[in-house]
Every structure is written in C-alpha cells, then in structure tokens.
Amino acid sequence: MYEIIAEELNDHRVRTGNTSSLTNCSSHLSHFLPALRRDFTESMYTNVSGLVERYINLHHIDPALCPPPDKSFIHEKWNEKLDDASECSILEWTNSLFEYCTTWLDKQSPNAPNSRIWRSDPKAYLKGINWKRKLGGAIMHRHVAVKNHIRDILVPFVLRKDKSEARLAAFGLAKYVSEVFKAQPTRSYVVGLTLCGTWMQLWLFDRSGAVGSELFNVKANSENLEKYVTLLSRLLTCDKQFLGFDPSLIDVDRQPSTQTQKQQKIQIRTKNGTQEPRIDIEFHVRRGIDSKRSEKIQITDAPDDLEEPINSFDAPDHPEEPKKSYDAPDHPEEPKNPFINRIHRRLILKDVGNSIWEVDSPVALLEALEGCIKGHEALLTAGYLHRDISINNLMFANETDDPDQKSFVIDLDMAIAYPIQNHEDLKARTGTKFFMSSNLLLKGHPHSFIDDIESFFWVLIWICIHDCNDKSTFINKSDWNQQDPFTLGLVKCYYLGHLHLLTDIFRSQFKNSEPLICCVKEFAEIVADDRARTKESETLYPQILNIFCKAQGKPIVLAQ
C-alpha cells in the first residue's frame, strides 16, 4: 500500500509556509488562512486506489455476519430513479440501504441486536459542540443517553450535491472529525464518508491528516452499488478497532449522567489487567523540559500508525517496525511530496485540570494566578524562560488538595534557556499577541522574565472582562488581535496609565471585589514602572506574590 500511495501522490508539490511556522496564533486571518489551507491540502492524501476494497476485506469478521448483499435488492436499488441528486434525496436513498443492512443483521441475532445504527435527520443539530452543525447522517451507538451527541458518532457522513463539491465535502468532513476527536479522546483515527450526489469517497483521518479513496459513482453500475452496500455493512459490524478505537484504552462510564456531572475515566489495558493512568512525575522532572519522551504503542503486535489501518486490516504479526523503500519516477521540475507514515504515540497525564479562564470566583482566580506565578518563578530558577504566558497555558485543578498542584503552567514549546545567550533568541518576539508585554510589542528590550510577568497581568485583565460561557461579553478589546504589534504596544501603555478604563468594564463579580481591584491596580503599577526591569527576580517575584497574598488575606512572603 505504501508504494501505491507514493505512486498516486508523487506529483504533489512541496509547500513551504505552514501554520506551525506561525508562533502567534492571533495573526491576521488573511495571513493565517493561506497557511492553514496549505496544511490542510498537504496533509490530505486522496485518490488512493484499493482503499475501499481493503477496508471491505476485514478477515476478523465472522463471514456469516457479512454475506454479499441480495442481488435482487441491489438490482432494485440500482434501477431506482432518484428525483434529483440533492442532499435530501441522496440521504433518503441511503436510509433505505442502511435499513436493509440493519434489518438483516437484527434477524441474524434477534436477542442481541447490533450495537450500531444509522441515524439521519437533515434538520437536527449535533449536541456537545460549541457551534451549530446539523447531523445529516452518521453511524452511531444504538443505545445512548443523549440523542445526537457528538461523543456517539462512530462514522460521520458529509453530503454535497455533486462531484464538483468533493473537495468542499472533504474539508467539511475534516472539521466534523476534529470535533469527534475532541469528544472521543481514545480514538487513534476516524473513518468517514463523503457523498457528493452519487459519488462516494472513503476517508481515514488521524490527528495529523487523512487518506482518501478514489471517488466512484455508487449508481454507475450494480457492481459499484454492491461494493457500497457491502462497505456499509462492514462499518456496522467491524471491530471497533477498525473504526479507530484504541483497544489498549478502556473508557469507564463513557456516557456520564448529565445530572451528576460524573467525570469520564480512562483505564489502560495491560498484560496484567487494567489500571488507572499513572505518571512518574519525579522521573519526568529530573529529565528536564528539553527532554522529550513518549512511548510507542503496539496494538495486536502491530505498530500503531497511520499506515497500519490502511495496509494491514488483517493485522499480521510485526516483530519489529517494517522499513519501507520504493522506486518512483522523478519529477525534476519540482520535489515530490510522498506519503509520510505517522506513528501514533500517547502522552498520558492524570488530573490535568482546566484552563484558568474557567475559574468561577475572584478568590479562585487570585489563588490560581498566584500558583502559576510561583511555577513560573520555579521554572526561571531552574534556568528556563517560558515566553508564552496566555489563558490557554495556565491551568488550575480543583480536584487536588496539594497546594503545589492546584495551579500550574503548561506548554513549554517556546521556553528557552535563561539567561538568554543566543543572539537570535535575544531578538525574538514570541507569545500570544493579546497577552504580550508592551515592551515586546514595541520592540524595546530583549525578552526578560518581566515581560512574562506583564503577560500574567493581561491574563488577569482578560478573565475579569470576558466570560468563557457567554461570548456576548467579548467586547471590542478582542480587536487588539487585529492591531499591528506597534499600535497594540502603544494601546497597552495607554491603558496601564488609565487603568479605570479597563476595571470599569470588568464583569460584576470581579468589579465588585475590592481586594481584586486593589490587586489589579498594584500589579499595574509594577509592570508599568520602568524600574521593574532593573530588579532581580529574587526581589520582583516576592513583590508580585505579596500583592496576591494580601488580596486573599494570606501572610506576606518575605523576599530573599
């Protein structure tokens, strides 16, 4: 299969710019979108011949459960005249195919009906996502607590009117699949279908891209229709592993009650049974943040990667990861972009926590920020500067009683050794633009720990103004992301000198908290003072932390 993919895709061209090269995700949309499209296009390999046939020939399925479709039924549906090729018409026709499959399967096991079912409703909206998306059609869990929930999607379908919209359908499916991955963290990949009129395409998405089959017209002849119906029956009956579920992980209480808000748990299946996820914290701390360590997982004695579900549905033994080589014709005019196999790895963490902007009270916010600033100080003491303090990189955990784990800093992608020695690092301006210090935006002094401390201040301001559950509170301060860096730097300098313009628009629970308002004012005085940049970290951190301690009624921290 590797050779087939390479031959099919060897005329693709290599693109240079991509989203990973954009250190600031808040860039102008006009700058960000082309790179996003390039990422999307270059990571979706299409027209892979034989993919549908390989998926159909799953040898682990009991042949008695997968007979060929009845010839008379196939002939009837092939001759059936469709009113048009609209999405509703194709959806109704597809409903009849699934009805045939599920009816036959239920007859084979009347006391244990199939656990999967086809659901379609062009007017119903999916639940469990933050934007409106209609269900359309999907293979889902049959017995569910909440109807049409994203966590129950097994095989998503996207429909369009005709073949000319195949590319749009694939992009739509990719967006659909991204939500499935969020709701179902134990999946290694997701199988999906696009139907553009009567033209079908099978897709396998992992978290980095996708592989798609050739487009074929399911109504072109009876053979194509039989292949399509056979594929649908396989999707209804195949082992969940071949829908992308990781058999080495077990979902416990996969569908928690909405009344109890019981959290989902994941267990790891091992040779000696099952266990809760654990991680040796001290081991990873000793290795330092520059060390990257993850475990390669094997499933049914085979490597868990993108190629495996394409190449080996019969899951033969793989004593070691195979090495692949192939010869393909050269295209001297431009370099090739061959298929790149991606190894799936796991990083399992316990009690990760929530984003800091989900705190629900002034006291909780002050406590969380205090802990994060302590963590930042500890990181600096260890010889590293974070350089990307933002709302998404500060976490809190209510479930633990350990004060050292109640809040913490994550995402050290931009962290570098400190003090900074490299000349290029001295000139670098990194971070999320909304939370970057005015000094960095104005290209003043090199990045220092005081710039990260100012970023903590802007995180505090953001949370006090914005409600993560109510986007109507997202006032025009969000337009800061659309300002050029120099202008935004001037804007921030102005607000530091006119702080009431910000505190006046705080949400009521923060605006009415006098200790928090005093904390904000004292914090602003420190970051606005040019003399702060001349202070040593041993002096400045206790000064900042004392502000938070005083606001919470805690004892004052003594400077070293």
JSON list of C-alpha atoms in Angstrom, two decimals, residues 22-174:
[
{"chain": "A", "resi": 22, "resn": "LEU", "atom": "CA", "xyz": [3.33, 30.96, 12.89]},
{"chain": "A", "resi": 23, "resn": "THR", "atom": "CA", "xyz": [4.37, 31.43, 16.50]},
{"chain": "A", "resi": 24, "resn": "ASN", "atom": "CA", "xyz": [1.48, 33.79, 17.11]},
{"chain": "A", "resi": 25, "resn": "CYS", "atom": "CA", "xyz": [-1.94, 32.22, 16.52]},
{"chain": "A", "resi": 26, "resn": "SER", "atom": "CA", "xyz": [-3.61, 35.64, 16.70]},
{"chain": "A", "resi": 27, "resn": "SER", "atom": "CA", "xyz": [-2.21, 36.86, 13.39]},
{"chain": "A", "resi": 28, "resn": "HIS", "atom": "CA", "xyz": [-4.49, 38.48, 10.83]},
{"chain": "A", "resi": 29, "resn": "LEU", "atom": "CA", "xyz": [-6.86, 35.97, 9.27]},
{"chain": "A", "resi": 30, "resn": "SER", "atom": "CA", "xyz": [-5.64, 36.99, 5.83]},
{"chain": "A", "resi": 31, "resn": "HIS", "atom": "CA", "xyz": [-2.12, 35.95, 6.89]},
{"chain": "A", "resi": 32, "resn": "PHE", "atom": "CA", "xyz": [-3.13, 32.78, 8.70]},
{"chain": "A", "resi": 33, "resn": "LEU", "atom": "CA", "xyz": [-5.70, 31.30, 6.30]},
{"chain": "A", "resi": 34, "resn": "PRO", "atom": "CA", "xyz": [-3.36, 30.57, 3.34]},
{"chain": "A", "resi": 35, "resn": "ALA", "atom": "CA", "xyz": [-1.00, 28.63, 5.61]},
{"chain": "A", "resi": 36, "resn": "LEU", "atom": "CA", "xyz": [-3.94, 26.78, 7.12]},
{"chain": "A", "resi": 37, "resn": "ARG", "atom": "CA", "xyz": [-5.18, 25.80, 3.67]},
{"chain": "A", "resi": 38, "resn": "ARG", "atom": "CA", "xyz": [-1.70, 24.60, 2.71]},
{"chain": "A", "resi": 39, "resn": "ASP", "atom": "CA", "xyz": [-1.50, 22.48, 5.85]},
{"chain": "A", "resi": 40, "resn": "PHE", "atom": "CA", "xyz": [-4.92, 21.06, 5.09]},
{"chain": "A", "resi": 41, "resn": "THR", "atom": "CA", "xyz": [-4.18, 20.28, 1.46]},
{"chain": "A", "resi": 42, "resn": "GLU", "atom": "CA", "xyz": [-0.74, 18.79, 2.03]},
{"chain": "A", "resi": 43, "resn": "SER", "atom": "CA", "xyz": [-1.92, 16.51, 4.85]},
{"chain": "A", "resi": 44, "resn": "MET", "atom": "CA", "xyz": [-4.89, 15.02, 2.94]},
{"chain": "A", "resi": 45, "resn": "TYR", "atom": "CA", "xyz": [-3.82, 12.29, 0.54]},
{"chain": "A", "resi": 46, "resn": "THR", "atom": "CA", "xyz": [-6.60, 11.43, -1.90]},
{"chain": "A", "resi": 47, "resn": "ASN", "atom": "CA", "xyz": [-7.36, 9.03, -4.77]},
{"chain": "A", "resi": 48, "resn": "VAL", "atom": "CA", "xyz": [-5.63, 6.09, -3.08]},
{"chain": "A", "resi": 49, "resn": "SER", "atom": "CA", "xyz": [-6.64, 3.11, -5.20]},
{"chain": "A", "resi": 50, "resn": "GLY", "atom": "CA", "xyz": [-7.80, -0.07, -3.49]},
{"chain": "A", "resi": 51, "resn": "LEU", "atom": "CA", "xyz": [-8.58, 1.58, -0.15]},
{"chain": "A", "resi": 52, "resn": "VAL", "atom": "CA", "xyz": [-12.29, 0.68, -0.20]},
{"chain": "A", "resi": 53, "resn": "GLU", "atom": "CA", "xyz": [-11.56, -2.93, -1.19]},
{"chain": "A", "resi": 54, "resn": "ARG", "atom": "CA", "xyz": [-9.00, -3.28, 1.61]},
{"chain": "A", "resi": 55, "resn": "TYR", "atom": "CA", "xyz": [-11.47, -1.96, 4.14]},
{"chain": "A", "resi": 56, "resn": "ILE", "atom": "CA", "xyz": [-14.17, -4.34, 2.95]},
{"chain": "A", "resi": 57, "resn": "ASN", "atom": "CA", "xyz": [-11.90, -7.38, 3.24]},
{"chain": "A", "resi": 58, "resn": "LEU", "atom": "CA", "xyz": [-11.68, -7.40, 7.03]},
{"chain": "A", "resi": 59, "resn": "HIS", "atom": "CA", "xyz": [-10.83, -11.02, 7.82]},
{"chain": "A", "resi": 60, "resn": "HIS", "atom": "CA", "xyz": [-11.55, -10.72, 11.54]},
{"chain": "A", "resi": 61, "resn": "ILE", "atom": "CA", "xyz": [-15.30, -10.52, 10.88]},
{"chain": "A", "resi": 62, "resn": "ASP", "atom": "CA", "xyz": [-17.33, -13.71, 11.02]},
{"chain": "A", "resi": 63, "resn": "PRO", "atom": "CA", "xyz": [-18.19, -14.46, 7.36]},
{"chain": "A", "resi": 64, "resn": "ALA", "atom": "CA", "xyz": [-21.69, -15.46, 8.48]},
{"chain": "A", "resi": 65, "resn": "LEU", "atom": "CA", "xyz": [-22.29, -11.86, 9.54]},
{"chain": "A", "resi": 66, "resn": "CYS", "atom": "CA", "xyz": [-21.07, -10.44, 6.24]},
{"chain": "A", "resi": 67, "resn": "PRO", "atom": "CA", "xyz": [-22.81, -12.17, 3.34]},
{"chain": "A", "resi": 68, "resn": "PRO", "atom": "CA", "xyz": [-22.90, -10.45, -0.05]},
{"chain": "A", "resi": 69, "resn": "PRO", "atom": "CA", "xyz": [-25.96, -8.22, -0.50]},
{"chain": "A", "resi": 70, "resn": "ASP", "atom": "CA", "xyz": [-29.01, -9.80, -2.06]},
{"chain": "A", "resi": 71, "resn": "LYS", "atom": "CA", "xyz": [-28.78, -9.50, -5.84]},
{"chain": "A", "resi": 72, "resn": "SER", "atom": "CA", "xyz": [-32.46, -8.67, -6.24]},
{"chain": "A", "resi": 73, "resn": "PHE", "atom": "CA", "xyz": [-32.18, -5.84, -3.71]},
{"chain": "A", "resi": 74, "resn": "ILE", "atom": "CA", "xyz": [-29.09, -4.46, -5.44]},
{"chain": "A", "resi": 75, "resn": "HIS", "atom": "CA", "xyz": [-30.82, -4.62, -8.82]},
{"chain": "A", "resi": 76, "resn": "GLU", "atom": "CA", "xyz": [-33.88, -2.87, -7.41]},
{"chain": "A", "resi": 77, "resn": "LYS", "atom": "CA", "xyz": [-31.92, -0.01, -5.81]},
{"chain": "A", "resi": 78, "resn": "TRP", "atom": "CA", "xyz": [-29.71, 0.39, -8.86]},
{"chain": "A", "resi": 79, "resn": "ASN", "atom": "CA", "xyz": [-32.73, 0.81, -11.12]},
{"chain": "A", "resi": 80, "resn": "GLU", "atom": "CA", "xyz": [-34.49, 3.10, -8.68]},
{"chain": "A", "resi": 81, "resn": "LYS", "atom": "CA", "xyz": [-34.84, 6.57, -10.16]},
{"chain": "A", "resi": 82, "resn": "LEU", "atom": "CA", "xyz": [-33.80, 9.41, -7.89]},
{"chain": "A", "resi": 83, "resn": "ASP", "atom": "CA", "xyz": [-35.83, 12.61, -8.02]},
{"chain": "A", "resi": 84, "resn": "ASP", "atom": "CA", "xyz": [-32.59, 14.55, -8.11]},
{"chain": "A", "resi": 85, "resn": "ALA", "atom": "CA", "xyz": [-29.06, 14.41, -6.71]},
{"chain": "A", "resi": 86, "resn": "SER", "atom": "CA", "xyz": [-29.78, 16.81, -3.85]},
{"chain": "A", "resi": 87, "resn": "GLU", "atom": "CA", "xyz": [-28.53, 16.05, -0.36]},
{"chain": "A", "resi": 88, "resn": "CYS", "atom": "CA", "xyz": [-32.02, 15.24, 0.93]},
{"chain": "A", "resi": 89, "resn": "SER", "atom": "CA", "xyz": [-32.72, 12.88, -1.96]},
{"chain": "A", "resi": 90, "resn": "ILE", "atom": "CA", "xyz": [-29.41, 11.04, -1.55]},
{"chain": "A", "resi": 91, "resn": "LEU", "atom": "CA", "xyz": [-29.91, 10.89, 2.21]},
{"chain": "A", "resi": 92, "resn": "GLU", "atom": "CA", "xyz": [-33.33, 9.30, 1.81]},
{"chain": "A", "resi": 93, "resn": "TRP", "atom": "CA", "xyz": [-31.93, 6.76, -0.67]},
{"chain": "A", "resi": 94, "resn": "THR", "atom": "CA", "xyz": [-29.02, 5.97, 1.69]},
{"chain": "A", "resi": 95, "resn": "ASN", "atom": "CA", "xyz": [-31.51, 5.49, 4.53]},
{"chain": "A", "resi": 96, "resn": "SER", "atom": "CA", "xyz": [-33.08, 2.61, 2.59]},
{"chain": "A", "resi": 97, "resn": "LEU", "atom": "CA", "xyz": [-29.67, 0.95, 2.15]},
{"chain": "A", "resi": 98, "resn": "PHE", "atom": "CA", "xyz": [-28.93, 1.11, 5.86]},
{"chain": "A", "resi": 99, "resn": "GLU", "atom": "CA", "xyz": [-32.42, -0.09, 6.69]},
{"chain": "A", "resi": 100, "resn": "TYR", "atom": "CA", "xyz": [-31.75, -3.19, 4.57]},
{"chain": "A", "resi": 101, "resn": "CYS", "atom": "CA", "xyz": [-28.41, -3.81, 6.33]},
{"chain": "A", "resi": 102, "resn": "THR", "atom": "CA", "xyz": [-29.65, -3.31, 9.89]},
{"chain": "A", "resi": 103, "resn": "THR", "atom": "CA", "xyz": [-32.80, -5.37, 9.32]},
{"chain": "A", "resi": 104, "resn": "TRP", "atom": "CA", "xyz": [-30.76, -8.30, 8.04]},
{"chain": "A", "resi": 105, "resn": "LEU", "atom": "CA", "xyz": [-28.27, -8.05, 10.92]},
{"chain": "A", "resi": 106, "resn": "ASP", "atom": "CA", "xyz": [-31.01, -7.89, 13.55]},
{"chain": "A", "resi": 107, "resn": "LYS", "atom": "CA", "xyz": [-32.63, -11.00, 12.09]},
{"chain": "A", "resi": 108, "resn": "GLN", "atom": "CA", "xyz": [-29.36, -12.89, 12.49]},
{"chain": "A", "resi": 109, "resn": "SER", "atom": "CA", "xyz": [-29.18, -12.02, 16.21]},
{"chain": "A", "resi": 110, "resn": "PRO", "atom": "CA", "xyz": [-32.74, -11.23, 17.39]},
{"chain": "A", "resi": 111, "resn": "ASN", "atom": "CA", "xyz": [-31.76, -11.49, 21.07]},
{"chain": "A", "resi": 112, "resn": "ALA", "atom": "CA", "xyz": [-28.68, -9.29, 20.69]},
{"chain": "A", "resi": 113, "resn": "PRO", "atom": "CA", "xyz": [-29.34, -6.57, 18.12]},
{"chain": "A", "resi": 114, "resn": "ASN", "atom": "CA", "xyz": [-26.39, -4.79, 16.57]},
{"chain": "A", "resi": 115, "resn": "SER", "atom": "CA", "xyz": [-24.94, -2.07, 18.82]},
{"chain": "A", "resi": 116, "resn": "ARG", "atom": "CA", "xyz": [-24.63, 0.39, 15.92]},
{"chain": "A", "resi": 117, "resn": "ILE", "atom": "CA", "xyz": [-27.30, 2.12, 13.94]},
{"chain": "A", "resi": 118, "resn": "TRP", "atom": "CA", "xyz": [-27.60, 4.63, 11.13]},
{"chain": "A", "resi": 119, "resn": "ARG", "atom": "CA", "xyz": [-29.19, 7.91, 12.18]},
{"chain": "A", "resi": 120, "resn": "SER", "atom": "CA", "xyz": [-30.10, 10.72, 9.81]},
{"chain": "A", "resi": 121, "resn": "ASP", "atom": "CA", "xyz": [-32.01, 13.93, 10.25]},
{"chain": "A", "resi": 122, "resn": "PRO", "atom": "CA", "xyz": [-31.27, 16.89, 7.97]},
{"chain": "A", "resi": 123, "resn": "LYS", "atom": "CA", "xyz": [-32.90, 19.27, 10.47]},
{"chain": "A", "resi": 124, "resn": "ALA", "atom": "CA", "xyz": [-31.43, 18.03, 13.76]},
{"chain": "A", "resi": 125, "resn": "TYR", "atom": "CA", "xyz": [-28.32, 19.62, 15.26]},
{"chain": "A", "resi": 126, "resn": "LEU", "atom": "CA", "xyz": [-25.45, 17.77, 16.87]},
{"chain": "A", "resi": 127, "resn": "LYS", "atom": "CA", "xyz": [-25.08, 18.17, 20.62]},
{"chain": "A", "resi": 128, "resn": "GLY", "atom": "CA", "xyz": [-21.84, 18.51, 22.51]},
{"chain": "A", "resi": 129, "resn": "ILE", "atom": "CA", "xyz": [-20.09, 21.02, 20.22]},
{"chain": "A", "resi": 130, "resn": "ASN", "atom": "CA", "xyz": [-19.73, 24.78, 20.54]},
{"chain": "A", "resi": 131, "resn": "TRP", "atom": "CA", "xyz": [-21.09, 25.65, 17.11]},
{"chain": "A", "resi": 132, "resn": "LYS", "atom": "CA", "xyz": [-24.14, 24.70, 15.10]},
{"chain": "A", "resi": 133, "resn": "ARG", "atom": "CA", "xyz": [-23.77, 21.66, 12.89]},
{"chain": "A", "resi": 134, "resn": "LYS", "atom": "CA", "xyz": [-26.59, 19.57, 11.50]},
{"chain": "A", "resi": 135, "resn": "LEU", "atom": "CA", "xyz": [-26.39, 15.83, 11.97]},
{"chain": "A", "resi": 136, "resn": "GLY", "atom": "CA", "xyz": [-27.06, 14.93, 8.34]},
{"chain": "A", "resi": 137, "resn": "GLY", "atom": "CA", "xyz": [-26.18, 11.25, 8.65]},
{"chain": "A", "resi": 138, "resn": "ALA", "atom": "CA", "xyz": [-23.85, 9.11, 10.73]},
{"chain": "A", "resi": 139, "resn": "ILE", "atom": "CA", "xyz": [-23.34, 5.61, 12.09]},
{"chain": "A", "resi": 140, "resn": "MET", "atom": "CA", "xyz": [-23.77, 5.95, 15.85]},
{"chain": "A", "resi": 141, "resn": "HIS", "atom": "CA", "xyz": [-24.08, 3.96, 19.05]},
{"chain": "A", "resi": 142, "resn": "ARG", "atom": "CA", "xyz": [-27.56, 2.46, 19.17]},
{"chain": "A", "resi": 143, "resn": "HIS", "atom": "CA", "xyz": [-28.28, 2.82, 22.89]},
{"chain": "A", "resi": 144, "resn": "VAL", "atom": "CA", "xyz": [-27.44, 6.32, 24.10]},
{"chain": "A", "resi": 145, "resn": "ALA", "atom": "CA", "xyz": [-28.39, 8.59, 26.96]},
{"chain": "A", "resi": 146, "resn": "VAL", "atom": "CA", "xyz": [-28.47, 11.78, 24.88]},
{"chain": "A", "resi": 147, "resn": "LYS", "atom": "CA", "xyz": [-29.70, 11.73, 21.30]},
{"chain": "A", "resi": 148, "resn": "ASN", "atom": "CA", "xyz": [-27.47, 13.08, 18.51]},
{"chain": "A", "resi": 149, "resn": "HIS", "atom": "CA", "xyz": [-24.44, 13.69, 20.73]},
{"chain": "A", "resi": 150, "resn": "ILE", "atom": "CA", "xyz": [-21.00, 14.07, 19.15]},
{"chain": "A", "resi": 151, "resn": "ARG", "atom": "CA", "xyz": [-19.49, 11.51, 21.54]},
{"chain": "A", "resi": 152, "resn": "ASP", "atom": "CA", "xyz": [-21.69, 8.79, 19.99]},
{"chain": "A", "resi": 153, "resn": "ILE", "atom": "CA", "xyz": [-20.58, 9.39, 16.40]},
{"chain": "A", "resi": 154, "resn": "LEU", "atom": "CA", "xyz": [-18.77, 6.34, 15.03]},
{"chain": "A", "resi": 155, "resn": "VAL", "atom": "CA", "xyz": [-18.67, 7.03, 11.28]},
{"chain": "A", "resi": 156, "resn": "PRO", "atom": "CA", "xyz": [-19.56, 10.58, 10.16]},
{"chain": "A", "resi": 157, "resn": "PHE", "atom": "CA", "xyz": [-21.01, 11.24, 6.70]},
{"chain": "A", "resi": 158, "resn": "VAL", "atom": "CA", "xyz": [-20.92, 14.54, 4.79]},
{"chain": "A", "resi": 159, "resn": "LEU", "atom": "CA", "xyz": [-23.21, 15.07, 1.80]},
{"chain": "A", "resi": 160, "resn": "ARG", "atom": "CA", "xyz": [-22.96, 17.52, -1.08]},
{"chain": "A", "resi": 161, "resn": "LYS", "atom": "CA", "xyz": [-24.89, 17.96, -4.32]},
{"chain": "A", "resi": 162, "resn": "ASP", "atom": "CA", "xyz": [-22.46, 16.74, -6.97]},
{"chain": "A", "resi": 163, "resn": "LYS", "atom": "CA", "xyz": [-18.94, 15.57, -7.74]},
{"chain": "A", "resi": 164, "resn": "SER", "atom": "CA", "xyz": [-17.64, 19.11, -8.25]},
{"chain": "A", "resi": 165, "resn": "GLU", "atom": "CA", "xyz": [-18.02, 19.71, -4.49]},
{"chain": "A", "resi": 166, "resn": "ALA", "atom": "CA", "xyz": [-15.88, 16.73, -3.47]},
{"chain": "A", "resi": 167, "resn": "ARG", "atom": "CA", "xyz": [-13.09, 18.96, -2.15]},
{"chain": "A", "resi": 168, "resn": "LEU", "atom": "CA", "xyz": [-15.50, 21.02, -0.04]},
{"chain": "A", "resi": 169, "resn": "ALA", "atom": "CA", "xyz": [-17.06, 17.83, 1.27]},
{"chain": "A", "resi": 170, "resn": "ALA", "atom": "CA", "xyz": [-13.64, 16.55, 2.35]},
{"chain": "A", "resi": 171, "resn": "PHE", "atom": "CA", "xyz": [-12.87, 19.79, 4.18]},
{"chain": "A", "resi": 172, "resn": "GLY", "atom": "CA", "xyz": [-16.30, 19.67, 5.82]},
{"chain": "A", "resi": 173, "resn": "LEU", "atom": "CA", "xyz": [-15.66, 16.11, 6.95]},
{"chain": "A", "resi": 174, "resn": "ALA", "atom": "CA", "xyz": [-12.27, 17.14, 8.37]}
]
